[in-house]
Short mmCIF file of C-alpha atoms in Angstrom, two decimals:
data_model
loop_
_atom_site.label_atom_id
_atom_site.label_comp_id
_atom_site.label_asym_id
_atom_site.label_seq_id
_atom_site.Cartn_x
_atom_site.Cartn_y
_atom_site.Cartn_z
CA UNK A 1 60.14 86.49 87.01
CA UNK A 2 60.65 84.48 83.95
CA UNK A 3 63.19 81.38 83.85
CA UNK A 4 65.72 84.29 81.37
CA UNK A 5 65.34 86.80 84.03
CA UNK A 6 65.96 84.60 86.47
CA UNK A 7 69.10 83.43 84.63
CA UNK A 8 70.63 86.59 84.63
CA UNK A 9 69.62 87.66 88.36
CA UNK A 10 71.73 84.76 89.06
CA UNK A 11 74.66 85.63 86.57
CA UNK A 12 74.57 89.07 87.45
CA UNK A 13 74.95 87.55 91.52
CA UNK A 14 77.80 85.40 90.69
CA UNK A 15 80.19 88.85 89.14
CA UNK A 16 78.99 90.47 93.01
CA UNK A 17 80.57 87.65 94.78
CA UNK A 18 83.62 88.20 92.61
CA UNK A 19 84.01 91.81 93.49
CA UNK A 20 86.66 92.97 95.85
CA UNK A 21 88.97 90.00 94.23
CA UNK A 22 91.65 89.49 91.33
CA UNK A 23 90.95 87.55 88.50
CA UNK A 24 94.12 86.23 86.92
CA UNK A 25 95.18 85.41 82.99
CA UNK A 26 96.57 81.22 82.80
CA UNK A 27 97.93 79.08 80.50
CA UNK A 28 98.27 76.03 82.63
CA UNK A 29 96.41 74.25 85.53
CA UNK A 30 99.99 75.09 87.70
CA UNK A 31 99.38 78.27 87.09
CA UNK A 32 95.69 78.03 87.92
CA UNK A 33 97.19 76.56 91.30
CA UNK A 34 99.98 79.33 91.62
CA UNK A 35 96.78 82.00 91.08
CA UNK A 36 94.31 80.01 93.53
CA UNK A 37 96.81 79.97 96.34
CA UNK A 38 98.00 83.23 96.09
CA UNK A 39 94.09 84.24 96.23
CA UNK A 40 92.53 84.66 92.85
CA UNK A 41 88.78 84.46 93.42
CA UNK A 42 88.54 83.26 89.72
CA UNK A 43 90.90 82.24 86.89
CA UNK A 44 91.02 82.86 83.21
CA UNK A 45 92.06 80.60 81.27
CA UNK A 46 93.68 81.06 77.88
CA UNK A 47 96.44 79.42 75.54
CA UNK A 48 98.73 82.48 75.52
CA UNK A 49 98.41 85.64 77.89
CA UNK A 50 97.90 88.89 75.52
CA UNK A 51 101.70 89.70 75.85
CA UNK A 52 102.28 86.67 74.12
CA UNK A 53 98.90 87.01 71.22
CA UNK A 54 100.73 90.16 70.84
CA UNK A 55 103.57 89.19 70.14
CA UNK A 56 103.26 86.40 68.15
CA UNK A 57 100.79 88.17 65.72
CA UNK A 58 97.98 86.28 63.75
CA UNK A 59 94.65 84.82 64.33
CA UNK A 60 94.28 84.36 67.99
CA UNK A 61 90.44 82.01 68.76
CA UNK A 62 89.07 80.33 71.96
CA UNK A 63 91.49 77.98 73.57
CA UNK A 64 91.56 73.99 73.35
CA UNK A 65 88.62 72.71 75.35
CA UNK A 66 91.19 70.38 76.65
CA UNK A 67 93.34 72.61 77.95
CA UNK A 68 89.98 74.67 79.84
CA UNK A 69 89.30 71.18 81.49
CA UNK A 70 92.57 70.59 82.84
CA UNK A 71 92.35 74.13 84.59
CA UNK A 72 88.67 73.70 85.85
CA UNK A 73 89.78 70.55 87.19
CA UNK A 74 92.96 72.06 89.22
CA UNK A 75 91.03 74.68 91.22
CA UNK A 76 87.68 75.09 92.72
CA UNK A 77 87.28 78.80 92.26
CA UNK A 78 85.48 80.01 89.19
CA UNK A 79 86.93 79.45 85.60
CA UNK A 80 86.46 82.00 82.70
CA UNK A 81 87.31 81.58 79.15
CA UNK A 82 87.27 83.97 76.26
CA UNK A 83 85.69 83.98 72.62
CA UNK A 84 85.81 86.50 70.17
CA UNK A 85 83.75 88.96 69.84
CA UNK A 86 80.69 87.54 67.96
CA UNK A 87 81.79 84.26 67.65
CA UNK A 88 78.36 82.66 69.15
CA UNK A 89 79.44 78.82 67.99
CA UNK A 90 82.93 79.07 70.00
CA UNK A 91 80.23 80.31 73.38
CA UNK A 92 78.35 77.64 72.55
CA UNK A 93 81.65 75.40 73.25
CA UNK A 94 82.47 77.05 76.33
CA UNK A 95 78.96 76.87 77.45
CA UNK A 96 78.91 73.37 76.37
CA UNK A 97 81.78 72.56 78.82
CA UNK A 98 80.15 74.63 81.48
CA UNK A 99 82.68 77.29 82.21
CA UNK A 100 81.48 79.51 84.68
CA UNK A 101 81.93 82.92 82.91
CA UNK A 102 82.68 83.73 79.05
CA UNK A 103 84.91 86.40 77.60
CA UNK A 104 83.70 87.92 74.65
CA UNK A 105 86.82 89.47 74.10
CA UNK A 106 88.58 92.07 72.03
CA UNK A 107 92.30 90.38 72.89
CA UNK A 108 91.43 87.89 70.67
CA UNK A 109 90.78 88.32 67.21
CA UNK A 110 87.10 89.31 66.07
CA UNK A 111 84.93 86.73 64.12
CA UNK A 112 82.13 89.40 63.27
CA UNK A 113 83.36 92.73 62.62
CA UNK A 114 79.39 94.26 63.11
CA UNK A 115 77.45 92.19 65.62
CA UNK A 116 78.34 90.85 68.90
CA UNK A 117 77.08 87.95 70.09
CA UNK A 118 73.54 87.76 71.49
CA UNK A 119 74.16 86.90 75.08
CA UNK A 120 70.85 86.18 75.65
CA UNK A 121 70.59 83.65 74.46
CA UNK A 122 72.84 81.80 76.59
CA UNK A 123 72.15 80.37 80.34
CA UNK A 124 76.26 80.96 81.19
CA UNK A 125 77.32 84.85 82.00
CA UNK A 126 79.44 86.52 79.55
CA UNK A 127 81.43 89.74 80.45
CA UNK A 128 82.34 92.07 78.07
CA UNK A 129 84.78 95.13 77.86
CA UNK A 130 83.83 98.59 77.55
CA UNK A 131 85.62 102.18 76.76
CA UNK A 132 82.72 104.35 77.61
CA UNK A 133 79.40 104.54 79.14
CA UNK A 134 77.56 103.46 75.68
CA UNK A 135 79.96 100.41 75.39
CA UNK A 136 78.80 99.45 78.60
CA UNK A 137 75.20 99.95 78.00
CA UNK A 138 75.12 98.19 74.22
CA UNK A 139 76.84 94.86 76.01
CA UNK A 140 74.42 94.95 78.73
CA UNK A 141 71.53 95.38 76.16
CA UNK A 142 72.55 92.28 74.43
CA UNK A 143 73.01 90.76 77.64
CA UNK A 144 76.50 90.90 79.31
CA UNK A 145 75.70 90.21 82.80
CA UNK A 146 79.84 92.11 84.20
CA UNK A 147 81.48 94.69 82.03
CA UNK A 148 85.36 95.23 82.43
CA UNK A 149 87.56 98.60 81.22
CA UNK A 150 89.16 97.65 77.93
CA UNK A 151 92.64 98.74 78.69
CA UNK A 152 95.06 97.76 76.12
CA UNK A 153 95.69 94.38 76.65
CA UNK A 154 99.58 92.46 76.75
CA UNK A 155 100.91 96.31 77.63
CA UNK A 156 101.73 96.55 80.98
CA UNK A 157 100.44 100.03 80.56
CA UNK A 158 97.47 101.17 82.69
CA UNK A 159 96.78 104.29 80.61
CA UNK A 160 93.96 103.43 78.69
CA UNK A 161 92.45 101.29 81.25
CA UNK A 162 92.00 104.39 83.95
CA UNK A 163 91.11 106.45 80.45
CA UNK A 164 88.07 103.88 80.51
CA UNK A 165 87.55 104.03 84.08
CA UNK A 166 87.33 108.08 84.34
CA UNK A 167 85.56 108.27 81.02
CA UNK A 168 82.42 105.95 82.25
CA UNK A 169 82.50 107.71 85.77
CA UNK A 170 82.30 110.71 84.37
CA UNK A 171 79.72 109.89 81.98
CA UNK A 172 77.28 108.00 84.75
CA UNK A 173 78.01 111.86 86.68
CA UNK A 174 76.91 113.56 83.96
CA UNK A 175 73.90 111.20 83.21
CA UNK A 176 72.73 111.28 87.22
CA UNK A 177 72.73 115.14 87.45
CA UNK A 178 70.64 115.61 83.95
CA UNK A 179 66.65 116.12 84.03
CA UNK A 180 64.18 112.92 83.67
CA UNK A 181 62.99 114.98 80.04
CA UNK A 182 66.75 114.88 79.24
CA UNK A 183 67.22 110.98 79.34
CA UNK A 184 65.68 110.61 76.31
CA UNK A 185 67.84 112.14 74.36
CA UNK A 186 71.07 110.91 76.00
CA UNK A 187 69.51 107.14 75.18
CA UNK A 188 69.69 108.48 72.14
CA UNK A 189 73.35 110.03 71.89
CA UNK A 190 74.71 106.97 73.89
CA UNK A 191 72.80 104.13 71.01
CA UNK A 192 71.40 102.60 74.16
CA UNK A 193 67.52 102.09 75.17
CA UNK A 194 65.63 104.19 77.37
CA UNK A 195 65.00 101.85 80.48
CA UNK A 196 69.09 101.40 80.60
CA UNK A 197 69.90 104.90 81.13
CA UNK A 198 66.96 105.46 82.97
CA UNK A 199 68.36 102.76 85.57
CA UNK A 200 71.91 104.83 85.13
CA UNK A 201 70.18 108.27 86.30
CA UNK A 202 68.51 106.37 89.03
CA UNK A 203 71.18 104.89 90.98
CA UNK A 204 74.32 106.32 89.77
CA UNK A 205 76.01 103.25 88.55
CA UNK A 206 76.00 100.45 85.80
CA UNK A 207 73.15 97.42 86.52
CA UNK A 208 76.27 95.46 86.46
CA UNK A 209 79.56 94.97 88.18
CA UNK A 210 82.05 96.96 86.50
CA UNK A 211 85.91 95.73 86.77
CA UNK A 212 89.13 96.56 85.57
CA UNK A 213 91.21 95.13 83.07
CA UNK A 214 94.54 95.46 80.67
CA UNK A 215 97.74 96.71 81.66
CA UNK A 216 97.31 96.06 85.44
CA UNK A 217 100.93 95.33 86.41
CA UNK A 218 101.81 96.21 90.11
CA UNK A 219 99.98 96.50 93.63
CA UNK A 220 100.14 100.45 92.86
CA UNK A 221 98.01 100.12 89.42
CA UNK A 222 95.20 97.94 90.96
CA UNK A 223 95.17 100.53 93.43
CA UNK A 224 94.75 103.56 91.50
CA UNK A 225 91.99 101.04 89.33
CA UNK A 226 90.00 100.75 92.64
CA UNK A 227 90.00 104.13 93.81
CA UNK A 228 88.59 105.15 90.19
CA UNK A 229 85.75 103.21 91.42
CA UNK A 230 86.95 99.38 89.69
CA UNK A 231 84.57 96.80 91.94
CA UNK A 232 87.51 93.95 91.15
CA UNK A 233 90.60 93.83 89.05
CA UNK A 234 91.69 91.22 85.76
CA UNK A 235 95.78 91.08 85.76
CA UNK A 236 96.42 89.24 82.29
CA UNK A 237 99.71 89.34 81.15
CA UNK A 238 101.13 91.27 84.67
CA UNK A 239 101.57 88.26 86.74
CA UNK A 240 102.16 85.22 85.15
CA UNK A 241 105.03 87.60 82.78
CA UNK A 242 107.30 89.22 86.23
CA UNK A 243 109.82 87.59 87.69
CA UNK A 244 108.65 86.39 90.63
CA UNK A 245 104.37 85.90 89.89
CA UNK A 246 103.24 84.11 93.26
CA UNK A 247 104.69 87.11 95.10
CA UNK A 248 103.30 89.60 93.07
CA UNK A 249 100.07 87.62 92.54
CA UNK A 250 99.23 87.68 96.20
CA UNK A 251 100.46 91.68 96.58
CA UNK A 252 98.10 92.71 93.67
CA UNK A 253 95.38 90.87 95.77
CA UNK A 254 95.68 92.20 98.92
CA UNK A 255 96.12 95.43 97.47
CA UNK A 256 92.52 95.15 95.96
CA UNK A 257 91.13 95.13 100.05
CA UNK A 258 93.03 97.38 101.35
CA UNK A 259 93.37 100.08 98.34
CA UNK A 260 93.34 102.76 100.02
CA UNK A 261 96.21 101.90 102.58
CA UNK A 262 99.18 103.85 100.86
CA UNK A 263 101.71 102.00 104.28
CA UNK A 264 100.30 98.09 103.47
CA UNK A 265 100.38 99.03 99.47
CA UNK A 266 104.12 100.83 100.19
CA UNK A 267 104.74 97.32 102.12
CA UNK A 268 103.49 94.97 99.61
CA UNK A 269 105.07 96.63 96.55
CA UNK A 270 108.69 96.01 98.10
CA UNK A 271 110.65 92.82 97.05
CA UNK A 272 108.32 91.63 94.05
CA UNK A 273 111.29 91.40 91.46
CA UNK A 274 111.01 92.49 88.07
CA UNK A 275 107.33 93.93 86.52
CA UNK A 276 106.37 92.71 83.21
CA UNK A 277 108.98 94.84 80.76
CA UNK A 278 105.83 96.36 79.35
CA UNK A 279 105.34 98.54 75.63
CA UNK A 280 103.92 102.00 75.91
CA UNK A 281 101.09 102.86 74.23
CA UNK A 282 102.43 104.82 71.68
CA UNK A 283 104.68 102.33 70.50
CA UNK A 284 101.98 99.85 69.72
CA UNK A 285 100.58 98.88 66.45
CA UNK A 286 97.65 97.11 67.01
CA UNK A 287 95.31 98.91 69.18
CA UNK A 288 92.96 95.69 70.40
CA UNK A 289 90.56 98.47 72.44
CA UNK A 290 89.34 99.45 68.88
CA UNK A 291 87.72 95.98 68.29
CA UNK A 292 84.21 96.03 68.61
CA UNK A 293 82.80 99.20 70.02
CA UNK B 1 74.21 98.26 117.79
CA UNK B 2 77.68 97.89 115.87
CA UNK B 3 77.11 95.55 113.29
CA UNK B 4 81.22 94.39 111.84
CA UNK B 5 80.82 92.57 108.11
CA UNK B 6 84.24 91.19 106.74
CA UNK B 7 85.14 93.02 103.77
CA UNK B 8 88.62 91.03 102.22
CA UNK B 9 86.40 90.12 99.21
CA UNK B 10 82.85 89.33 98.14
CA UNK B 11 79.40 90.88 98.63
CA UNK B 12 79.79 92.42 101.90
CA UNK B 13 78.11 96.07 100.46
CA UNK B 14 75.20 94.09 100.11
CA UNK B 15 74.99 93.12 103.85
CA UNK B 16 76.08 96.49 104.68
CA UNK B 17 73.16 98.22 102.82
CA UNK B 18 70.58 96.05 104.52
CA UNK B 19 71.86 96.06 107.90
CA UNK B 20 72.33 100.20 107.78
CA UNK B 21 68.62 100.07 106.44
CA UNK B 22 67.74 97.97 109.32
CA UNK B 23 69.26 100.52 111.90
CA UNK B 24 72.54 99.15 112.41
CA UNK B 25 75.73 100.63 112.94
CA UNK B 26 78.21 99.24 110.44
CA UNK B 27 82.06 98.90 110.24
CA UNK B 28 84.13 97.06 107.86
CA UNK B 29 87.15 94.66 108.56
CA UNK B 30 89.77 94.69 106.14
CA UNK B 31 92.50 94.45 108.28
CA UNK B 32 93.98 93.80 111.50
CA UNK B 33 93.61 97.07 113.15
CA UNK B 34 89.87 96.40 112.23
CA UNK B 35 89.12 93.28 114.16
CA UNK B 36 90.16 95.41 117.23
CA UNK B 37 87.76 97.62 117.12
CA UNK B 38 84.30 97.56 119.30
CA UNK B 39 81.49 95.63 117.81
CA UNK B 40 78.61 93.58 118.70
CA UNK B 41 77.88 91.70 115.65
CA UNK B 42 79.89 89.44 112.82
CA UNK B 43 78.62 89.03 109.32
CA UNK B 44 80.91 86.36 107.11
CA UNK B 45 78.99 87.32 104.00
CA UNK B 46 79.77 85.24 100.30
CA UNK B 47 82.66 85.86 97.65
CA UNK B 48 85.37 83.19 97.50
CA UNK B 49 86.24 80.76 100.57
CA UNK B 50 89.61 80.42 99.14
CA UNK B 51 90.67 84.01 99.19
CA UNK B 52 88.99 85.07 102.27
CA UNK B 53 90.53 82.28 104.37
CA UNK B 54 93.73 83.25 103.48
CA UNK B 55 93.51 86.66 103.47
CA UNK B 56 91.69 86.55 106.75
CA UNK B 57 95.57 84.92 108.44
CA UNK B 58 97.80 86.83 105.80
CA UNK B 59 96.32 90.26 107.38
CA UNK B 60 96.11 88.91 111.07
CA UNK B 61 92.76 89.24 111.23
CA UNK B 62 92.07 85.23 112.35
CA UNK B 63 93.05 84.73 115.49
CA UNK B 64 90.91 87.52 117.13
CA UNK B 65 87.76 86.64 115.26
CA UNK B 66 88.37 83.39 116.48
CA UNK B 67 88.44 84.55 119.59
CA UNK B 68 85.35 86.62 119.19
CA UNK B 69 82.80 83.64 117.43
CA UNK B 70 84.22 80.84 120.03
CA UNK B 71 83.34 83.53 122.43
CA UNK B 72 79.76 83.55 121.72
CA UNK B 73 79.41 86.95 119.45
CA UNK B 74 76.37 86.15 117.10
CA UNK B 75 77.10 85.58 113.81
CA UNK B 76 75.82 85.83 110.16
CA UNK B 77 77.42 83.50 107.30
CA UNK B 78 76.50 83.23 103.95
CA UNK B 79 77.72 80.77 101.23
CA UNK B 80 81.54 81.42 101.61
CA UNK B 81 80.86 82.36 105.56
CA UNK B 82 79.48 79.23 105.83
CA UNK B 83 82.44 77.87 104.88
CA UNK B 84 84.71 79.44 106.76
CA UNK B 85 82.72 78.50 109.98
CA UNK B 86 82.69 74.75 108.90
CA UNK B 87 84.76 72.21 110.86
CA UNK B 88 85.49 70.39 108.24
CA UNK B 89 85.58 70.98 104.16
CA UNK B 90 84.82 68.08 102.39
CA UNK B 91 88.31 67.00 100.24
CA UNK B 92 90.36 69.32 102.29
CA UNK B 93 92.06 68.76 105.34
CA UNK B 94 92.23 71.76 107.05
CA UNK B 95 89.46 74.31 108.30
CA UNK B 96 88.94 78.08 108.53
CA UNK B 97 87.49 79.23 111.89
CA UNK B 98 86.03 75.45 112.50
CA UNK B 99 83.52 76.99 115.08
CA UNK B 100 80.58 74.91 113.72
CA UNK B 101 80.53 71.08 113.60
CA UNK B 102 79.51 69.64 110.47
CA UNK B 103 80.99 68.97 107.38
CA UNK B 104 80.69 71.52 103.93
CA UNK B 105 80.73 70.48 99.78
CA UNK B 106 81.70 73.12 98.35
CA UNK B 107 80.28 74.17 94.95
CA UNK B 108 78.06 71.41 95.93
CA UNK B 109 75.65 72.56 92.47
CA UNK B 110 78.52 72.63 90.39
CA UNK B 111 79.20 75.04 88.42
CA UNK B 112 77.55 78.81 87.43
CA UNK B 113 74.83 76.75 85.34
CA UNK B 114 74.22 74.86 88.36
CA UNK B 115 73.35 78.19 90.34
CA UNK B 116 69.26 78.66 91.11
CA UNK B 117 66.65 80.62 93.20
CA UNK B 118 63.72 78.97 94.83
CA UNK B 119 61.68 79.42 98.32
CA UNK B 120 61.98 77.30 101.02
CA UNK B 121 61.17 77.62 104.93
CA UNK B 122 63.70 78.70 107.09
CA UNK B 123 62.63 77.61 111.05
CA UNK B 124 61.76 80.37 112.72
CA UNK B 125 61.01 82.60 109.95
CA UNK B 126 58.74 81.05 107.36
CA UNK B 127 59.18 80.39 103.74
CA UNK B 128 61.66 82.64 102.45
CA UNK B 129 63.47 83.46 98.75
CA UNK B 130 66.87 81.67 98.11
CA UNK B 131 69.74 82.59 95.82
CA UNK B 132 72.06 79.64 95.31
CA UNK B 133 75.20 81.11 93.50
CA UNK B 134 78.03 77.91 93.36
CA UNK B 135 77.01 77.60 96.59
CA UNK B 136 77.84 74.95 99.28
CA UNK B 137 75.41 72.51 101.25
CA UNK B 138 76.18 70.65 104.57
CA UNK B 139 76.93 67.33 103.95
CA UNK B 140 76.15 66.09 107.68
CA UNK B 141 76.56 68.17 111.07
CA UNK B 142 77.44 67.42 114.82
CA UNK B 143 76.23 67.64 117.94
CA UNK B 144 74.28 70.67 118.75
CA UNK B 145 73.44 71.60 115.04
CA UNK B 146 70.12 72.26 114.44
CA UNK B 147 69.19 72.21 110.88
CA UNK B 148 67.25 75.88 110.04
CA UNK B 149 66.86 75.21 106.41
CA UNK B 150 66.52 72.22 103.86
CA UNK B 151 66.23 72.53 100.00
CA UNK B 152 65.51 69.33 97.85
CA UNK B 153 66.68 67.14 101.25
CA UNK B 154 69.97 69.16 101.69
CA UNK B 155 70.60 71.03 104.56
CA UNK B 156 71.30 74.38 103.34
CA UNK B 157 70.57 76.23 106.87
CA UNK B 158 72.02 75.52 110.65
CA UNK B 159 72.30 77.35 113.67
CA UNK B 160 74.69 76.42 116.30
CA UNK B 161 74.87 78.10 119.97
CA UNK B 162 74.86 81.80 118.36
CA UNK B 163 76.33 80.82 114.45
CA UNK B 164 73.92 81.76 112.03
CA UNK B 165 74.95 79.64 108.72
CA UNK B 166 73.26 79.61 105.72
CA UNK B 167 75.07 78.41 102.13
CA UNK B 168 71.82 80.85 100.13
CA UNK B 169 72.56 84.37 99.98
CA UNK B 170 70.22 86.52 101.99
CA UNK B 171 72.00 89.43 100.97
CA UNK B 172 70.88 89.25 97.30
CA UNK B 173 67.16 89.43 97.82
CA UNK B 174 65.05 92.04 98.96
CA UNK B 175 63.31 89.91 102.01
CA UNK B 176 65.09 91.23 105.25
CA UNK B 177 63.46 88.72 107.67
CA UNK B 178 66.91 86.92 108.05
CA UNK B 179 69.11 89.68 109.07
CA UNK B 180 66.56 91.10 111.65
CA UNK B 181 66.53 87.61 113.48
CA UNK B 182 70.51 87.81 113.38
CA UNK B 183 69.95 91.18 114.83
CA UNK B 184 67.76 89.82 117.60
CA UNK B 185 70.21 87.29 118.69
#
């Protein structure tokens, strides 16, 4: 295996030891603290959660270096940090300062409105969002070693994120039942090479872990993500935006290993205090799925 | 033979696949109710320390297992379960299950870029391949640890009485020689 290879073998290995776990949106190394002790197995770490991007409108870029630091240095569970999508000289920052996973992400706003960033290129893991099974497939091609839904981001609304989630499934179904002859011509449909679907077909699942993310608000949504088949779950704004986030931090993790215990998810949803207030997505202008596809 | 892996958070599928290939039974503990059933065999496999730890007294799940590993049931622990069988965790003050005398660093390679894969000999079983993901190394061990496995002068490997430790991840390569000596214990 050469040294690349080997570089993503072991990027791909760090997203498996994250799966089964929450990843949670921060602003602040106390919240990094608040989301390590109520048993994030990895933080993000941004300047404002997507509610917030939302609604302040504008350019939204990679967060302060600074501010990264101060968040890597509060916890000792993995730190991720997001570019935008294509943006190679802000990845080259965050690889520079050694974060453990980059972003390339549609919640903030895109630097390259045709290419994505070759990924690599890069020794540090990037994940990368995805609507549909080709979305999935292109990011992996150029080298995203996780893939996440790309539910609409700063909603509180879980629609589009189990859209995602049913669309790929039912996509890798449809790709695992279909004739070897056949594959060629789905690589085509899907704008993905050969040897990707190929792998698809084979074992009935992405080469990568596949999360959930946007619009994740309550014990009951990350749930319902992980019985649609979500390995792990990213709560951005949901946590860090309700009334009472340690509490509902912790609930939202537990309910990720024990998902399909309706009595402990019943249990855990009782008492949290108020969910984030949450916009529908109809009543959204900005659709932030739509970036980058 | 009823092999139990911990499933709170991590890769415990990957265990799961190779000890069902190997001919074991498998179960999965997620939860109190779990730890009480019949089993023969512990796997601690990797994922987050942090979350395990405290997911592992949140759910009621510790004081059995305790009960279980000081009791002598063999177990397997990679990366995280290494940690969690540690006595002591270097800058912390408390301990998971303790059962093991030495002291852990965690992310002792730093960060992701600090994650590799080499071969190295593992006593008992020859020279075998090692994934390193953040992972821990033991800084120094007590009495009755024997060292298994060194990489680059680091002890990455120990057995003690019927703990299996080991801060690589077997689980993540396709050499099996590790689990079927756990299974021989």
């Amino acid at each position: 295996m050469s040294k690349t290879e080997e570089r993503y073998e072991l990027n791909k290995n760090l997203a498996q030891m994250l799966k089964g776990g929450v990843i949670m949106d921060v602003t602040t190394p106390e919240q990094a603290k608040i989301a390590e002790s109520a048993g994030a197995c990895a933080v993000m770490a941004l300047e404002r959660i997507p509610a917030d991007i939302r609604a302040a409108g504008g350019v939204s870029r990679m967060s302060d270096p600074k501010m990264i630091r101060g968040i890597q240095e509060a916890v000792s569970i993995p730190v991720m940090a997001k570019c935008r999508i294509g943006h190679f000289a802000e990845a080259q920052v965050l690889e520079a300062i050694e974060i453990d996973y980059i972003d390339e992400s549609e919640v903030l706003s895109p630097a390259d409105d045709v290419y994505h960033i070759n990924k690599r290129d890069f020794k540090v893991p990037f994940v990368c969002g995805a609507k549909d099974l080709g979305e999935a497939l292109r990011r992996i091609n150029e080298g995203a070693s996780m893939i996440r839904t790309k539910g609409e981001p700063g909603t509180g609304d879980v629609v589009q994120a189990v859209r995602h989630m049913r669309k790929m499934n039912s996509e890798i179904a449809k790709l695992t039942s279909m004739r070897k002859d056949e594959l060629f011509e789905a690589a085509k449909q899907l704008q993905v090479p050969y040897d990707l679907v190929e792998y698809v077909h084979d074992n009935g699942k992405l080469p990568v872990v596949n999360f959930a993310a946007g619009g994740v608000a309550t014990p009951a949504d990350a749930a319902l993500m992980m019985q649609l088949g979500a390995e792990g779950v990213f709560v951005g704004s949901g946590i860090f935006k309700s009334g009472d986030p340690a509490k509902r931090a912790a609930a939202i993790v537990k309910a990720v290993t024990n998902f399909t215990d309706a009595k402990l998810i019943a249990e855990l949803s009782t008492d949290l205090g108020e969910a984030m207030v949450g916009i529908n997505e109809q009543e959204i202008a900005l659709l932030m799925a739509e970036r980058g596809k | 033979m009823t092999v139990a892996v911990l499933a709170l958070q991590g890769a415990f599928i990957e265990h799961e696949k190779i000890l069902s290939r190997l001919g074991a039974d498998v179960i999965e503990l997620r939860q109190a109710e779990d730890v009480k059933k019949s089993y023969d065999r512990l796997v601690l496999p990797g994922g987050e320390s942090t979350v395990q730890g405290k997911l592992l007294k949140e759910l009621d799940m510790y004081d059995t297992l305790y009960e279980q590993i000081s009791g002598g049931m063999p177990v397997l622990a990679t990366c995280a379960g290494m940690i969690l069988l540690a006595s002591e965790i270097e800058g912390s003050d408390g301990h998971h299950f303790g059962t093991i005398p030495m002291c852990v660093r965690r992310n002792a390679y730093g960060r992701q870029l600090g994650s590799f894969h080499t071969d190295a000999e593992v006593s008992g079983i020859g020279m075998v391949p090692m994934t390193f993901i953040r992972a821990p190394y033991v800084a120094h061990t007590g009495d009755g640890v024997e060292v298994t496995a060194q990489v680059d002068g680091k002890i990455v490997g120990v057995r003690y009485k019927n703990q299996l430790a080991f801060s690589f991840h077997p689980e993540l390569d396709d050499d099996t020689r590790i689990h079927e000596a756990f299974l021989k214990l």
